[in-house]
């Protein structure tokens, strides 16, 4: 019997050790050997009025036997009194993560939290529960943070912002490319592993790299996230059954997709579910109904080759029947003043003159799924929807657009600039981008466009009150060196309407 215990124990240590070595690529493993217990920082997300998800990833090389992690919450930063304690087991099969759903907290309140493993304590984070019936809400919107395009200065700037309730991340949190293929070649910020990511080890290693970035860590530790993936968490221009950047020789799409989805749920502070489903809703009193959509993996059909004839193409779906039915039913059943969509790709149709070669309409955006877009807009118009706010990422542009259908105003679409990923001027020139801006904002060409910037990086801040919704665009000074300097560029408002 003793002999059996001996062998079982030996086998367990062997498996554990093997898993540690095989968890990440060599570059990350090397780094982790020199790091402490919590090298990836801490994060919170998916807040409710009584709790939120709290997440950390333990350095596998610091795990010795003990499998329990504690998370403490306090009302003050110094933890003079512990308000709540939660314990969980390290999820070895989920990249040594510790994910806790905290509950029993007071509504609309700031809490501080930290993780404890053995003798070691993580950094202290700040998080917030949602208020039950607020008069105001304030949140930020971000997307598109490619490590190789520059420093995450917008994340740092945002981490200093006070009184935000949460951050909405609309995706492209990581990028799948190998080093030197999509980025600023002059910067010493190169992706690891040094290849396009395909396997589970690859995806985990890429998240590990991003999560060791101090500016991203600063943001995660200061505010809860509400996030969804876009395409680059998997592969460029992804849809349910494939992606533009997935080739046959890279293996089965189904496996790659599953690797990417698993890694996303390991690394992002959102609630787990068995189907890796990211679409979900948040209802905040009478003020906000927020619908986070999955416009990539749940039901999206392959983009059409050309936009000609897109309007008549009834087969194309961005959401898939199940998600679309869910969205429309939920929106019919809930009646908060503002209905907000966490949308990934550009929803409104812009007029882009065919002689502008630098910028083209894309069949990957809602223009390629025009029939489904009309169906949604028509339904909302019939429901006399006038207070819809569509928040959009993906495009690496800043747009303010009046949302209209059939001549009726239905709300606004606000498009957030990228954190770092290339703008038009970085793909062509400043002059070219400025010319295109001037062209597009001509009211005779795009009468619904009320703000445009194709040259800057940053984020949006959205404020909601009973009377109005407003959006401010904040731009950082540079991506070339670390600098948390950031300035408000413009604000657009939309008054609540009956
Ligand atoms: Fe992007």
Short mmCIF file of C-alpha atoms and ligand atoms in Angstrom, two decimals:
data_model
loop_
_atom_site.label_atom_id
_atom_site.label_comp_id
_atom_site.label_asym_id
_atom_site.label_seq_id
_atom_site.Cartn_x
_atom_site.Cartn_y
_atom_site.Cartn_z
CA UNK A 1 0.00 0.00 0.00
CA UNK A 2 2.80 2.39 1.01
CA UNK A 3 4.54 1.54 -2.24
CA UNK A 4 1.37 2.47 -4.14
CA UNK A 5 1.26 5.88 -2.36
CA UNK A 6 4.89 6.40 -3.19
CA UNK A 7 4.33 5.72 -6.88
CA UNK A 8 1.11 7.76 -7.01
CA UNK A 9 2.85 10.72 -5.35
CA UNK A 10 5.80 10.42 -7.68
CA UNK A 11 3.47 10.30 -10.68
CA UNK A 12 1.56 13.40 -9.44
CA UNK A 13 4.79 15.37 -8.99
CA UNK A 14 5.88 14.18 -12.44
CA UNK A 15 2.62 15.30 -14.04
CA UNK A 16 2.67 18.63 -12.21
CA UNK A 17 6.26 19.30 -13.19
CA UNK A 18 5.62 18.27 -16.78
CA UNK A 19 2.60 20.57 -16.91
CA UNK A 20 4.62 23.48 -15.55
CA UNK A 21 7.27 23.08 -18.20
CA UNK A 22 4.77 22.56 -20.97
CA UNK A 23 2.37 25.34 -20.03
CA UNK A 24 4.11 28.20 -21.84
CA UNK A 25 6.67 28.71 -24.60
CA UNK A 26 10.39 28.76 -23.73
CA UNK A 27 10.60 32.59 -23.65
CA UNK A 28 7.81 32.87 -21.06
CA UNK A 29 9.15 29.92 -19.03
CA UNK A 30 12.57 31.60 -18.85
CA UNK A 31 11.01 34.80 -17.61
CA UNK A 32 8.81 33.07 -15.07
CA UNK A 33 11.78 31.34 -13.43
CA UNK A 34 12.91 34.80 -12.29
CA UNK A 35 9.46 36.13 -11.30
CA UNK A 36 7.41 36.03 -8.11
CA UNK A 37 4.16 34.20 -7.40
CA UNK A 38 1.84 36.70 -9.16
CA UNK A 39 3.70 37.81 -12.30
CA UNK A 40 0.53 38.44 -14.30
CA UNK A 41 -1.14 40.84 -11.88
CA UNK A 42 -4.78 40.60 -10.93
CA UNK A 43 -8.05 41.45 -12.65
CA UNK A 44 -11.75 41.87 -11.96
CA UNK A 45 -14.73 41.80 -14.28
CA UNK A 46 -18.39 41.12 -15.01
CA UNK A 47 -19.62 43.22 -12.08
CA UNK A 48 -23.13 42.81 -10.67
CA UNK A 49 -24.80 44.73 -7.88
CA UNK A 50 -23.47 42.25 -5.36
CA UNK A 51 -20.17 40.96 -6.67
CA UNK A 52 -17.82 40.37 -9.57
CA UNK A 53 -15.27 37.93 -10.96
CA UNK A 54 -11.79 38.18 -9.42
CA UNK A 55 -8.92 36.54 -11.25
CA UNK A 56 -5.23 35.87 -11.03
CA UNK A 57 -2.77 33.48 -12.63
CA UNK A 58 -0.20 31.86 -10.35
CA UNK A 59 3.37 31.44 -11.54
CA UNK A 60 3.48 27.64 -12.06
CA UNK A 61 7.10 27.54 -10.93
CA UNK A 62 6.03 28.84 -7.50
CA UNK A 63 3.39 26.18 -6.91
CA UNK A 64 4.52 23.52 -4.45
CA UNK A 65 1.90 21.17 -3.10
CA UNK A 66 -0.51 23.75 -1.68
CA UNK A 67 -3.40 24.15 -4.10
CA UNK A 68 -5.58 26.67 -2.26
CA UNK A 69 -5.58 30.38 -2.98
CA UNK A 70 -7.36 32.97 -0.87
CA UNK A 71 -8.83 36.23 -2.08
CA UNK A 72 -9.51 38.98 0.45
CA UNK A 73 -11.74 42.02 -0.03
CA UNK A 74 -11.61 45.14 2.07
CA UNK A 75 -13.27 48.53 2.09
CA UNK A 76 -9.93 50.23 2.50
CA UNK A 77 -6.70 49.96 0.57
CA UNK A 78 -4.62 49.03 3.62
CA UNK A 79 -6.81 46.05 4.55
CA UNK A 80 -7.14 47.07 8.19
CA UNK A 81 -10.36 45.09 8.15
CA UNK A 82 -11.12 42.17 5.87
CA UNK A 83 -14.67 42.51 4.59
CA UNK A 84 -14.94 39.12 2.84
CA UNK A 85 -12.66 36.15 2.17
CA UNK A 86 -13.05 33.59 -0.58
CA UNK A 87 -11.01 30.47 -1.19
CA UNK A 88 -10.52 28.52 -4.36
CA UNK A 89 -8.34 25.79 -5.78
CA UNK A 90 -5.71 26.63 -8.37
CA UNK A 91 -7.04 25.44 -11.70
CA UNK A 92 -3.96 23.66 -13.01
CA UNK A 93 -5.83 22.66 -16.17
CA UNK A 94 -6.68 26.32 -16.76
CA UNK A 95 -3.15 27.74 -16.76
CA UNK A 96 -2.87 27.82 -12.94
CA UNK A 97 -5.58 30.43 -12.72
CA UNK A 98 -7.61 31.25 -9.63
CA UNK A 99 -11.04 32.61 -10.59
CA UNK A 100 -13.51 33.59 -7.91
CA UNK A 101 -17.01 34.94 -8.17
CA UNK A 102 -17.31 37.26 -5.19
CA UNK A 103 -20.83 37.74 -3.80
CA UNK A 104 -22.59 39.30 -0.85
CA UNK A 105 -21.08 42.75 -1.42
CA UNK A 106 -22.86 46.10 -1.20
CA UNK A 107 -24.16 47.70 -4.41
CA UNK A 108 -22.41 50.61 -6.11
CA UNK A 109 -19.36 50.38 -3.91
CA UNK A 110 -15.58 50.34 -4.35
CA UNK A 111 -13.65 47.42 -2.87
CA UNK A 112 -9.99 46.57 -2.67
CA UNK A 113 -8.86 42.98 -3.20
CA UNK A 114 -5.73 40.84 -3.10
CA UNK A 115 -4.81 37.20 -3.52
CA UNK A 116 -2.77 35.17 -1.05
CA UNK A 117 -0.92 31.96 -1.86
CA UNK A 118 1.13 30.48 0.96
CA UNK A 119 3.30 33.28 2.28
CA UNK A 120 2.93 35.45 -0.80
CA UNK A 121 0.47 38.28 -1.40
CA UNK A 122 -0.44 39.81 -4.76
CA UNK A 123 -0.65 43.50 -5.58
CA UNK A 124 -3.80 45.24 -4.33
CA UNK A 125 -6.55 45.87 -6.85
CA UNK A 126 -9.56 48.14 -6.87
CA UNK A 127 -12.93 47.03 -8.16
CA UNK A 128 -16.57 48.12 -7.99
CA UNK A 129 -20.00 46.59 -7.78
CA UNK A 130 -22.71 48.01 -10.03
CA UNK A 131 -25.23 50.35 -8.45
CA UNK A 132 -28.80 49.03 -8.25
CA UNK A 133 -30.65 52.02 -9.58
CA UNK A 134 -28.23 54.80 -10.47
CA UNK A 135 -28.96 58.27 -11.80
CA UNK A 136 -25.59 58.29 -13.59
CA UNK A 137 -23.07 55.82 -14.93
CA UNK A 138 -19.64 56.39 -16.37
CA UNK A 139 -17.56 53.84 -18.23
CA UNK A 140 -14.75 53.61 -20.76
CA UNK A 141 -14.61 51.77 -24.06
CA UNK A 142 -11.43 50.30 -25.56
CA UNK A 143 -10.28 47.92 -28.29
CA UNK A 144 -7.35 46.85 -30.46
CA UNK A 145 -4.18 46.69 -28.38
CA UNK A 146 -1.46 45.19 -30.52
CA UNK A 147 1.72 44.82 -28.44
CA UNK A 148 4.01 45.45 -31.39
CA UNK A 149 2.37 48.71 -32.47
CA UNK A 150 3.46 50.55 -29.34
CA UNK A 151 3.22 51.20 -25.65
CA UNK A 152 -0.13 50.71 -23.98
CA UNK A 153 -0.22 54.38 -22.94
CA UNK A 154 -3.98 54.62 -23.31
CA UNK A 155 -4.38 51.75 -20.84
CA UNK A 156 -2.12 53.58 -18.38
CA UNK A 157 -3.99 56.87 -18.82
CA UNK A 158 -7.28 55.11 -18.27
CA UNK A 159 -5.99 53.38 -15.14
CA UNK A 160 -5.61 56.83 -13.55
CA UNK A 161 -9.12 57.87 -14.41
CA UNK A 162 -11.29 58.15 -11.31
CA UNK A 163 -14.94 57.27 -10.78
CA UNK A 164 -15.40 54.96 -13.74
CA UNK A 165 -17.84 52.13 -13.09
CA UNK A 166 -16.20 49.72 -15.55
CA UNK A 167 -14.32 49.36 -18.83
CA UNK A 168 -15.87 47.72 -21.88
CA UNK A 169 -13.24 45.91 -23.95
CA UNK A 170 -14.58 45.28 -27.43
CA UNK A 171 -11.84 42.86 -28.42
CA UNK A 172 -8.49 42.52 -30.16
CA UNK A 173 -7.05 42.36 -26.68
CA UNK A 174 -4.22 40.24 -28.08
CA UNK A 175 -3.10 39.73 -31.69
CA UNK A 176 -2.25 36.36 -33.19
CA UNK A 177 0.62 37.35 -35.47
CA UNK A 178 4.22 36.25 -35.17
CA UNK A 179 6.88 38.89 -34.44
CA UNK A 180 7.66 41.52 -37.07
CA UNK A 181 4.66 40.80 -39.31
CA UNK A 182 2.20 43.43 -38.06
CA UNK A 183 3.66 46.18 -35.93
CA UNK A 184 6.05 49.10 -35.68
CA UNK A 185 9.34 47.48 -36.69
CA UNK A 186 11.36 50.23 -35.00
CA UNK A 187 10.07 49.39 -31.52
CA UNK A 188 11.64 46.77 -29.27
CA UNK A 189 8.29 45.17 -28.56
CA UNK A 190 8.16 41.79 -30.21
CA UNK A 191 5.58 39.09 -29.82
CA UNK A 192 6.31 35.80 -28.09
CA UNK A 193 6.11 33.00 -28.90
CA UNK A 194 8.03 33.95 -32.04
CA UNK A 195 5.38 32.53 -34.38
CA UNK A 196 1.74 32.90 -35.22
CA UNK A 197 -0.23 31.43 -32.33
CA UNK A 198 -2.24 28.27 -33.03
CA UNK A 199 -1.90 25.77 -30.15
CA UNK A 200 -3.19 26.19 -26.61
CA UNK A 201 0.39 26.72 -25.40
CA UNK A 202 0.78 29.47 -28.02
CA UNK A 203 -2.39 31.33 -27.02
CA UNK A 204 -1.59 31.05 -23.30
CA UNK A 205 1.93 32.31 -23.89
CA UNK A 206 0.63 35.33 -25.81
CA UNK A 207 -1.79 36.20 -22.99
CA UNK A 208 1.07 35.69 -20.52
CA UNK A 209 3.19 38.18 -22.46
CA UNK A 210 0.45 40.81 -22.61
CA UNK A 211 -0.42 40.31 -18.94
CA UNK A 212 3.16 40.95 -17.89
CA UNK A 213 2.89 44.41 -19.47
CA UNK A 214 2.87 46.90 -16.57
CA UNK A 215 0.48 49.33 -18.27
CA UNK A 216 -2.13 46.65 -18.92
CA UNK A 217 -1.63 45.37 -15.36
CA UNK A 218 -2.24 48.89 -14.04
CA UNK A 219 -5.56 49.08 -15.85
CA UNK A 220 -6.75 45.63 -14.75
CA UNK A 221 -5.93 46.33 -11.14
CA UNK A 222 -7.82 49.64 -11.12
CA UNK A 223 -11.19 48.83 -12.70
CA UNK A 224 -13.46 45.90 -13.59
CA UNK A 225 -13.67 44.79 -17.24
CA UNK A 226 -16.67 43.76 -19.30
CA UNK A 227 -15.07 42.14 -22.31
CA UNK A 228 -15.79 40.25 -25.50
CA UNK A 229 -13.43 38.90 -28.13
CA UNK A 230 -13.14 40.20 -31.66
CA UNK A 231 -11.18 38.35 -34.36
CA UNK A 232 -7.54 38.66 -33.28
CA UNK A 233 -8.07 36.73 -30.07
CA UNK A 234 -8.44 33.86 -32.55
CA UNK A 235 -7.27 34.84 -36.07
CA UNK A 236 -7.87 37.77 -38.44
CA UNK A 237 -11.39 38.10 -39.85
CA UNK A 238 -12.67 35.08 -37.93
CA UNK A 239 -16.14 33.64 -38.42
CA UNK A 240 -17.78 30.53 -36.98
CA UNK A 241 -16.22 28.07 -39.43
CA UNK A 242 -12.90 29.70 -40.31
CA UNK A 243 -10.85 32.85 -40.62
CA UNK A 244 -9.04 34.80 -43.31
CA UNK A 245 -5.83 34.16 -41.34
CA UNK A 246 -6.31 30.42 -40.90
CA UNK A 247 -4.90 28.08 -43.51
CA UNK A 248 -5.40 24.36 -43.91
CA UNK A 249 -1.77 23.55 -43.10
CA UNK A 250 -2.27 25.19 -39.69
CA UNK A 251 -4.50 22.30 -38.65
CA UNK A 252 -8.19 21.95 -37.95
CA UNK A 253 -10.02 25.26 -37.43
CA UNK A 254 -12.21 23.66 -34.78
CA UNK A 255 -9.16 22.89 -32.62
CA UNK A 256 -7.60 26.31 -33.08
CA UNK A 257 -10.86 28.00 -32.23
CA UNK A 258 -11.23 25.88 -29.10
CA UNK A 259 -7.66 26.68 -28.01
CA UNK A 260 -8.32 30.40 -28.41
CA UNK A 261 -11.64 30.22 -26.59
CA UNK A 262 -10.22 28.21 -23.71
CA UNK A 263 -7.31 30.60 -23.30
CA UNK A 264 -9.69 33.61 -23.36
CA UNK A 265 -11.75 32.20 -20.50
CA UNK A 266 -8.60 31.32 -18.57
CA UNK A 267 -7.17 34.81 -18.84
CA UNK A 268 -10.13 37.18 -18.90
CA UNK A 269 -12.19 38.09 -15.83
CA UNK A 270 -15.53 36.92 -17.15
CA UNK A 271 -17.83 34.24 -15.79
CA UNK A 272 -17.13 30.72 -17.04
CA UNK A 273 -19.70 28.76 -18.99
CA UNK A 274 -19.54 25.39 -20.66
CA UNK A 275 -20.04 26.68 -24.22
CA UNK A 276 -17.43 29.47 -24.14
CA UNK A 277 -20.26 31.92 -24.76
CA UNK A 278 -19.31 35.60 -24.53
CA UNK A 279 -22.60 37.26 -25.46
CA UNK A 280 -24.39 38.37 -22.35
CA UNK A 281 -26.41 41.22 -20.91
CA UNK A 282 -26.08 43.58 -17.95
CA UNK A 283 -29.09 45.44 -16.62
CA UNK A 284 -28.35 48.40 -14.40
CA UNK A 285 -31.55 49.72 -12.85
CA UNK A 286 -33.69 51.87 -15.11
CA UNK A 287 -30.67 53.49 -16.69
CA UNK A 288 -28.82 50.89 -18.76
CA UNK A 289 -29.43 47.66 -20.63
CA UNK A 290 -26.06 46.55 -21.98
CA UNK A 291 -25.83 43.77 -24.56
CA UNK A 292 -22.37 42.39 -25.23
CA UNK A 293 -22.41 40.64 -28.60
CA UNK A 294 -20.30 37.91 -30.16
CA UNK A 295 -19.88 38.90 -33.81
CA UNK A 296 -17.25 36.29 -34.56
CA UNK A 297 -17.58 32.76 -33.31
CA UNK A 298 -21.16 32.09 -32.30
CA UNK A 299 -22.99 32.36 -35.57
CA UNK A 300 -21.18 34.53 -38.11
CA UNK A 301 -21.23 33.23 -41.66
CA UNK A 302 -18.17 33.58 -43.91
CA UNK A 303 -17.81 37.15 -45.24
CA UNK A 304 -18.86 37.56 -48.85
CA UNK A 305 -16.14 38.25 -51.43
CA UNK A 306 -17.55 41.54 -52.65
CA UNK A 307 -20.01 44.05 -51.22
CA UNK A 308 -21.91 44.17 -54.49
CA UNK A 309 -25.25 42.54 -53.90
CA UNK A 310 -24.72 42.42 -50.11
CA UNK A 311 -28.07 44.06 -49.46
CA UNK A 312 -29.96 41.28 -51.19
CA UNK A 313 -27.95 38.49 -49.61
CA UNK A 314 -30.34 37.02 -47.06
CA UNK A 315 -28.03 34.16 -46.09
CA UNK A 316 -25.41 36.32 -44.42
CA UNK A 317 -25.59 36.50 -40.64
CA UNK A 318 -23.30 38.24 -38.17
CA UNK A 319 -25.01 37.00 -35.02
CA UNK A 320 -26.58 33.70 -36.03
CA UNK A 321 -30.25 32.97 -35.52
CA UNK A 322 -29.97 32.01 -31.84
CA UNK A 323 -28.06 35.11 -30.78
CA UNK A 324 -30.25 37.40 -32.87
CA UNK A 325 -33.41 35.92 -31.36
CA UNK A 326 -31.92 36.29 -27.86
CA UNK A 327 -30.98 39.93 -28.51
CA UNK A 328 -34.33 40.96 -29.92
CA UNK A 329 -36.25 39.15 -27.21
CA UNK A 330 -34.13 40.63 -24.42
CA UNK A 331 -34.45 44.11 -25.88
CA UNK A 332 -38.20 43.76 -26.09
CA UNK A 333 -38.41 42.64 -22.47
CA UNK A 334 -36.17 45.27 -20.86
CA UNK A 335 -36.93 48.96 -20.78
CA UNK A 336 -34.01 50.90 -19.34
CA UNK A 337 -33.57 54.42 -20.71
CA UNK A 338 -30.44 53.54 -22.68
CA UNK A 339 -29.97 50.35 -24.68
CA UNK A 340 -26.28 49.89 -25.37
CA UNK A 341 -24.73 47.35 -27.71
CA UNK A 342 -21.16 46.14 -27.15
CA UNK A 343 -20.61 45.70 -30.87
CA UNK A 344 -17.35 44.77 -32.57
CA UNK A 345 -17.36 45.82 -36.23
CA UNK A 346 -18.66 49.05 -37.78
CA UNK A 347 -22.46 49.00 -37.74
CA UNK A 348 -23.39 52.07 -39.79
CA UNK A 349 -22.86 52.29 -43.50
CA UNK A 350 -20.41 55.02 -44.47
CA UNK A 351 -20.15 56.51 -47.91
CA UNK A 352 -16.61 55.93 -49.04
CA UNK A 353 -16.02 57.34 -52.53
CA UNK A 354 -14.49 54.75 -54.84
CA UNK A 355 -11.62 57.10 -55.76
CA UNK A 356 -10.30 56.91 -52.16
CA UNK A 357 -7.90 54.03 -52.55
CA UNK A 358 -6.49 54.34 -48.99
CA UNK A 359 -9.71 53.30 -47.32
CA UNK A 360 -12.24 50.77 -48.48
CA UNK A 361 -15.52 49.44 -47.21
CA UNK A 362 -15.14 45.95 -45.87
CA UNK A 363 -17.33 42.89 -46.22
CA UNK A 364 -16.11 41.89 -42.74
CA UNK A 365 -18.16 44.77 -41.25
CA UNK A 366 -21.95 45.04 -40.99
CA UNK A 367 -22.07 46.27 -44.61
CA UNK A 368 -21.37 42.65 -45.55
CA UNK A 369 -24.35 41.57 -43.44
CA UNK A 370 -26.71 44.32 -44.58
CA UNK A 371 -29.89 42.25 -44.67
CA UNK A 372 -29.51 41.25 -41.02
CA UNK A 373 -28.67 44.85 -40.08
CA UNK A 374 -31.87 46.04 -41.80
CA UNK A 375 -33.85 43.41 -39.97
CA UNK A 376 -32.51 44.63 -36.61
CA UNK A 377 -33.03 48.30 -37.42
CA UNK A 378 -36.51 47.69 -38.75
CA UNK A 379 -37.49 45.83 -35.59
CA UNK A 380 -36.13 48.61 -33.39
CA UNK A 381 -37.84 51.25 -35.49
CA UNK A 382 -41.16 49.42 -35.13
CA UNK A 383 -40.57 49.43 -31.37
CA UNK A 384 -40.01 53.22 -31.59
CA UNK A 385 -36.46 52.82 -30.36
CA UNK A 386 -34.76 56.20 -30.10
CA UNK A 387 -32.19 55.69 -27.37
CA UNK A 388 -29.88 53.09 -28.79
CA UNK A 389 -26.14 53.48 -28.38
CA UNK A 390 -23.92 51.22 -30.48
CA UNK A 391 -20.35 51.03 -29.20
CA UNK A 392 -17.89 49.80 -31.79
CA UNK A 393 -14.24 48.72 -31.86
CA UNK A 394 -12.15 46.91 -34.49
CA UNK A 395 -11.82 49.71 -37.05
CA UNK A 396 -8.89 51.72 -35.56
CA UNK A 397 -10.78 54.97 -36.15
CA UNK A 398 -12.77 57.42 -34.05
CA UNK A 399 -16.27 58.08 -35.37
CA UNK A 400 -19.37 59.72 -33.96
CA UNK A 401 -22.38 58.77 -36.08
CA UNK A 402 -26.11 59.48 -35.84
CA UNK A 403 -27.85 56.15 -36.01
CA UNK A 404 -30.70 56.35 -38.50
CA UNK A 405 -33.01 54.03 -40.35
CA UNK A 406 -35.44 55.01 -43.03
CA UNK A 407 -34.99 58.69 -42.16
CA UNK A 408 -35.65 58.20 -38.43
CA UNK A 409 -33.10 58.91 -35.73
CA UNK A 410 -32.62 55.97 -33.43
CA UNK A 411 -29.56 56.87 -31.38
CA UNK A 412 -25.83 56.99 -31.93
CA UNK A 413 -22.90 54.83 -32.93
CA UNK A 414 -19.64 55.71 -31.22
CA UNK A 415 -16.47 54.07 -32.53
CA UNK A 416 -13.47 53.87 -30.23
CA UNK A 417 -9.91 54.46 -31.48
CA UNK A 418 -7.40 51.65 -31.13
CA UNK A 419 -5.15 51.48 -28.09
CA UNK A 420 -2.17 50.94 -30.42
CA UNK A 421 -3.11 49.08 -33.63
CA UNK A 422 -2.29 50.90 -36.85
CA UNK A 423 -4.36 53.90 -37.91
CA UNK A 424 -4.68 55.02 -41.50
CA UNK A 425 -1.76 57.48 -41.19
CA UNK A 426 0.51 54.67 -39.98
CA UNK A 427 -0.42 52.56 -42.97
CA UNK A 428 -0.14 55.45 -45.46
CA UNK A 429 0.80 58.99 -44.34
CA UNK A 430 -0.46 61.79 -42.10
CA UNK A 431 -1.36 63.89 -45.09
CA UNK A 432 -3.28 61.10 -46.70
CA UNK A 433 -5.22 60.36 -43.51
CA UNK A 434 -6.05 64.02 -43.05
CA UNK A 435 -7.30 64.25 -46.65
CA UNK A 436 -9.51 61.21 -46.19
CA UNK A 437 -10.88 62.67 -42.94
CA UNK A 438 -11.76 65.89 -44.73
CA UNK A 439 -13.40 64.02 -47.55
CA UNK A 440 -15.49 61.73 -45.37
CA UNK A 441 -16.72 64.42 -43.02
CA UNK A 442 -18.21 66.43 -45.84
CA UNK A 443 -21.92 66.47 -44.83
CA UNK A 444 -22.97 65.94 -48.44
CA UNK A 445 -21.01 62.65 -48.45
CA UNK A 446 -21.72 61.41 -44.91
CA UNK A 447 -24.56 63.47 -43.42
CA UNK A 448 -24.79 61.33 -40.28
CA UNK A 449 -21.10 61.55 -39.39
CA UNK A 450 -20.52 64.09 -36.60
CA UNK A 451 -16.97 63.26 -35.50
CA UNK A 452 -14.03 61.67 -37.27
CA UNK A 453 -10.37 61.10 -36.51
CA UNK A 454 -8.24 58.59 -38.40
CA UNK A 455 -4.87 59.45 -36.89
CA UNK A 456 -4.96 59.10 -33.10
CA UNK A 457 -4.98 56.35 -30.47
CA UNK A 458 -6.81 56.31 -27.17
CA UNK A 459 -10.19 55.43 -25.74
CA UNK A 460 -13.74 56.68 -25.22
CA UNK A 461 -15.50 57.63 -22.03
CA UNK A 462 -19.28 57.34 -22.02
CA UNK A 463 -21.54 58.99 -19.44
CA UNK A 464 -25.19 58.13 -19.04
CA UNK A 465 -27.78 60.12 -17.14
CA UNK A 466 -31.54 60.10 -17.34
CA UNK A 467 -31.45 63.06 -19.73
CA UNK A 468 -28.50 62.36 -21.96
CA UNK A 469 -25.75 60.04 -23.12
CA UNK A 470 -22.42 61.57 -23.99
CA UNK A 471 -19.18 60.26 -25.40
CA UNK A 472 -15.73 61.82 -25.10
CA UNK A 473 -12.75 60.72 -27.16
CA UNK A 474 -9.38 60.78 -25.39
CA UNK A 475 -6.15 60.61 -27.36
CA UNK A 476 -2.65 59.76 -26.16
CA UNK A 477 0.38 61.76 -27.18
CA UNK A 478 2.60 58.96 -28.40
CA UNK A 479 2.96 55.21 -28.69
CA UNK A 480 6.73 55.30 -29.17
CA UNK A 481 7.67 55.51 -25.48
CA UNK A 482 5.86 55.02 -22.18
CA UNK A 483 3.78 58.09 -21.36
CA UNK A 484 0.42 58.19 -19.64
CA UNK A 485 -0.34 61.64 -21.08
CA UNK A 486 -3.76 61.87 -22.61
CA UNK A 487 -6.14 64.66 -23.72
CA UNK A 488 -9.81 64.94 -24.32
CA UNK A 489 -10.36 65.72 -28.00
CA UNK A 490 -14.11 65.90 -28.50
CA UNK A 491 -17.48 65.17 -26.92
CA UNK A 492 -20.76 64.27 -28.60
CA UNK A 493 -24.11 64.06 -26.87
CA UNK A 494 -27.40 62.38 -27.46
CA UNK A 495 -30.46 63.53 -25.53
CA UNK A 496 -32.92 60.97 -24.29
CA UNK A 497 -36.05 61.01 -26.38
CA UNK A 498 -39.53 59.54 -25.95
FE1 LIG B 1 -8.04 45.50 -34.33
#
